[in-house]
GROMACS .gro file of C-alpha atoms in nm:
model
  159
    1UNK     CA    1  -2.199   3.497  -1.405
    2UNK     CA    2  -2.543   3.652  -1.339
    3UNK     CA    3  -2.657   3.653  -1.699
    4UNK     CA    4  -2.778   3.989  -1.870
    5UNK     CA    5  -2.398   4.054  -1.901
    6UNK     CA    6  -2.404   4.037  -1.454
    7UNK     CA    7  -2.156   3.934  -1.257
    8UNK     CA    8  -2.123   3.861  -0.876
    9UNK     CA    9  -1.798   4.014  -0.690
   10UNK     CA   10  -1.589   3.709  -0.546
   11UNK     CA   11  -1.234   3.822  -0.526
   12UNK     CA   12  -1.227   3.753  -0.135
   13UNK     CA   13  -1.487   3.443  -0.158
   14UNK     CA   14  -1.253   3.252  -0.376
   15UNK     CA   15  -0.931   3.385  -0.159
   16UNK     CA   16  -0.789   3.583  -0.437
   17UNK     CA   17  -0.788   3.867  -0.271
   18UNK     CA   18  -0.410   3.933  -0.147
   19UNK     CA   19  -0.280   4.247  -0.221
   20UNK     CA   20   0.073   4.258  -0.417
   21UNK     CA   21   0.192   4.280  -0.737
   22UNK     CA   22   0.142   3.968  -0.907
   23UNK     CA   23   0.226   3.845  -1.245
   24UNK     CA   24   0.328   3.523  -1.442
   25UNK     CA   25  -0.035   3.297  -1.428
   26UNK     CA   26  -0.062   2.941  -1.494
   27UNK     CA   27  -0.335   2.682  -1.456
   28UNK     CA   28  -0.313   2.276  -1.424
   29UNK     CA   29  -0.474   2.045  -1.256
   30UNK     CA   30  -0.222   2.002  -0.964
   31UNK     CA   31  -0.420   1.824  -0.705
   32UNK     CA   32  -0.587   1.567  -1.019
   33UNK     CA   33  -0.966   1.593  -0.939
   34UNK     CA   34  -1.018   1.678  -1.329
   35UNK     CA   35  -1.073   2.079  -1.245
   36UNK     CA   36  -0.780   2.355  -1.343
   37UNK     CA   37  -0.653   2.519  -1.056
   38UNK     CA   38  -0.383   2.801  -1.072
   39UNK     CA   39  -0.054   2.937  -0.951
   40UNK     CA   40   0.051   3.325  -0.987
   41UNK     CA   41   0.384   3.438  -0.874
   42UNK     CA   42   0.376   3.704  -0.606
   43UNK     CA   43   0.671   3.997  -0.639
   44UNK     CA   44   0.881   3.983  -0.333
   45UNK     CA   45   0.732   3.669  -0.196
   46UNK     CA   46   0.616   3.314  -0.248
   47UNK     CA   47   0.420   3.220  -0.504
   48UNK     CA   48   0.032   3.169  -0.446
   49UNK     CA   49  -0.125   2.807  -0.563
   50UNK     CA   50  -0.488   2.828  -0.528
   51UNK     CA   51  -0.721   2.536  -0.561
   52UNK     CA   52  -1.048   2.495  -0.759
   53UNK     CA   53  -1.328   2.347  -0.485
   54UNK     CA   54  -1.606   2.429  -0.761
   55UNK     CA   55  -1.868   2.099  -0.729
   56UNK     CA   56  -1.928   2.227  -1.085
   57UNK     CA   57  -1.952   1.872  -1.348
   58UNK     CA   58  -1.683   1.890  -1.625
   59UNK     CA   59  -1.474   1.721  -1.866
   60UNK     CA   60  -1.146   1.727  -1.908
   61UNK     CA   61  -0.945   1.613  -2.211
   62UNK     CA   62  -0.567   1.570  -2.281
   63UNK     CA   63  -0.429   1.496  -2.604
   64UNK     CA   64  -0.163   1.272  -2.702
   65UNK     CA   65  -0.023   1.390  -3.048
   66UNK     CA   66   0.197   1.229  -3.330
   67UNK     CA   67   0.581   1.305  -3.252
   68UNK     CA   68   0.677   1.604  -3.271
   69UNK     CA   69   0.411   1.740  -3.165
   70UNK     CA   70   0.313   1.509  -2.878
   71UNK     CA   71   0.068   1.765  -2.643
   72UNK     CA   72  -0.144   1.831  -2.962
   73UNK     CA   73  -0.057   2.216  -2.993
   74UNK     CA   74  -0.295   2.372  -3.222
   75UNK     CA   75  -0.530   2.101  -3.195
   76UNK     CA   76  -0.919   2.246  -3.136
   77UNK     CA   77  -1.137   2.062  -2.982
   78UNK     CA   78  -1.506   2.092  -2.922
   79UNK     CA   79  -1.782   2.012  -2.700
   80UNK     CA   80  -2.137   1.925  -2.810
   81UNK     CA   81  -2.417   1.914  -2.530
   82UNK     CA   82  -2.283   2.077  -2.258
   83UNK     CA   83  -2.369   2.342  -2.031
   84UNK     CA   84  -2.432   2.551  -2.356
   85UNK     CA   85  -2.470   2.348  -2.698
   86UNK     CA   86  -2.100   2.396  -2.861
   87UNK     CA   87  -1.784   2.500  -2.633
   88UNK     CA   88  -1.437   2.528  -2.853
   89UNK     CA   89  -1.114   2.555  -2.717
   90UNK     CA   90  -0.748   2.533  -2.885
   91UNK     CA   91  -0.426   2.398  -2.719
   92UNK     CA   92  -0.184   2.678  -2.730
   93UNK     CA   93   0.172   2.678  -2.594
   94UNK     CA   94   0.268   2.938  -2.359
   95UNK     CA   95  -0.012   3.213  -2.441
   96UNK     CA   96  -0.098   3.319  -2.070
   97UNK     CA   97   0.023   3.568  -1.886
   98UNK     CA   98   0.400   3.522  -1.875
   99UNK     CA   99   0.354   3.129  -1.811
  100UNK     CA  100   0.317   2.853  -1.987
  101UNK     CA  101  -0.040   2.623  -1.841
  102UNK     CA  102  -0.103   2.264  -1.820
  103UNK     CA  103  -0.227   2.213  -2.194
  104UNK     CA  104  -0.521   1.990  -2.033
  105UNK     CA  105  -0.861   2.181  -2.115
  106UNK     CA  106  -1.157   2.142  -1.942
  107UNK     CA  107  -1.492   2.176  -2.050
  108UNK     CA  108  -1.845   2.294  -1.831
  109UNK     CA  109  -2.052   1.998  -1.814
  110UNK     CA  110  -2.355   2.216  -1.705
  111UNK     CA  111  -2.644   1.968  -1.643
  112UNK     CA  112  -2.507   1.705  -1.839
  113UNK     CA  113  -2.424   1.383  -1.718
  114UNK     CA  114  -2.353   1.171  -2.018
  115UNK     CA  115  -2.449   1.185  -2.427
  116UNK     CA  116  -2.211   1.485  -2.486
  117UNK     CA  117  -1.948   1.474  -2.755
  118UNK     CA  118  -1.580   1.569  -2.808
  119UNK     CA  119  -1.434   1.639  -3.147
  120UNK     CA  120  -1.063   1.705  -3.192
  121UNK     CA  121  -0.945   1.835  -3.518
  122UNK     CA  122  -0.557   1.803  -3.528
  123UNK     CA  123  -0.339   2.024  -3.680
  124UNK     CA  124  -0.236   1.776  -3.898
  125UNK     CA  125  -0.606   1.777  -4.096
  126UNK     CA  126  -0.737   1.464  -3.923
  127UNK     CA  127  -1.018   1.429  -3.693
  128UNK     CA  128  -1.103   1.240  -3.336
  129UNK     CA  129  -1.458   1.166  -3.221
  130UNK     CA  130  -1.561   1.043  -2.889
  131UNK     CA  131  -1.910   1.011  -2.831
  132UNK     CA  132  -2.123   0.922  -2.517
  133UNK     CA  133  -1.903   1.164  -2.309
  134UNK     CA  134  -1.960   1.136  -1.957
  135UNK     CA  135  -1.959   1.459  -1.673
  136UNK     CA  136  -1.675   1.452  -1.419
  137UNK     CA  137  -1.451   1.200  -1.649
  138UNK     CA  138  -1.111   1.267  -1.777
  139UNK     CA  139  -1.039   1.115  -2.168
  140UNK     CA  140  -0.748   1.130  -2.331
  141UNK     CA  141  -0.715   1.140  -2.723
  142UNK     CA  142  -0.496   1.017  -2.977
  143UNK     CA  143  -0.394   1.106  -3.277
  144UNK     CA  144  -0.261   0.785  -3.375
  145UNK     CA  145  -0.674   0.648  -3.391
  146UNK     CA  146  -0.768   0.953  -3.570
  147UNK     CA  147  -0.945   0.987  -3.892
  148UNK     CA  148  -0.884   1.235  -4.199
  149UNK     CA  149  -1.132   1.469  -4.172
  150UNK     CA  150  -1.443   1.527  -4.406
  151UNK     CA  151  -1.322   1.725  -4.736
  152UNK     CA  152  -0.978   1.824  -4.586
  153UNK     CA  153  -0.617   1.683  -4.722
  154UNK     CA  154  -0.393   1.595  -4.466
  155UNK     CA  155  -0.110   1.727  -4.403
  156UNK     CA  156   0.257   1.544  -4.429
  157UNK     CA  157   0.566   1.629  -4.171
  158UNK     CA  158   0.587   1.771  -3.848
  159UNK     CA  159   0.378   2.111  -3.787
   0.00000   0.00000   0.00000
């Protein structure tokens, strides 16, 4: 990204430039350095796994939900203080291009090396806050230390 709605060709820089007919894409973070990297399967031969090298700071956050729903589907959560002031992402099941993903989200860091903070508001109507968030770190949330959130009634039984 350039800025003034910009943006730099790298297709062949990044090595995702092989011709074919490719479908069914899926991130994780299969090598665990806390960045998403991604596998698309290739018609009529092997699938392609390509690695994130970005030296890019993030955060990444995983979410351990109440039973049944133990990944936190549905759950948003937000980051304050970033590399822009408010980033929001959902966990969604399935949802990407004839895959399912990791539901791990990560987060741009920017120039931000510590004071950020990560909200998680369950599906279930309660609340997580983790403050003091810290650049290239990995936290995992639970609902079990959650809080009912401000004004909201929770919600009984499984989503």
């Amino acid at each position: 990204n350039l800025g003034n709605l910009r943006f730099e060709e790298t297709t062949a820089e990044w090595g995702t430039d092989t011709l074919g007919v490719h479908h069914a894409l899926a991130t994780a973070d299969f090598d665990q350095d806390g960045d998403l990297d991604f596998v698309v399967n290739n018609l009529g031969s092997a699938a392609g796994i390509y690695r994130n090298e970005s030296p890019a700071p993030r955060v990444a956050v995983r979410l351990r939900g109440r039973p049944p729903n133990t990944q936190g589907i549905g759950a948003k959560i937000t980051l304050r203080g970033g590399a822009v002031p408010v980033q929001l992402q959902e966990v969604i099941s399935g949802g990407r291009y004839q895959a399912g993903s990791d539901p791990q989200l990560v987060f741009a860091a920017g120039t931000a090396t510590g004071g950020m903070t990560l909200e998680v508001t369950w599906p279930s109507g309660r609340r997580s806050v983790v403050n003091e968030v810290r650049a290239n770190c990995r936290y995992e949330v639970d609902e079990a230390a959650s809080t009912p959130a401000p004004g909201a009634s929770p919600k009984e039984g499984p989503e």
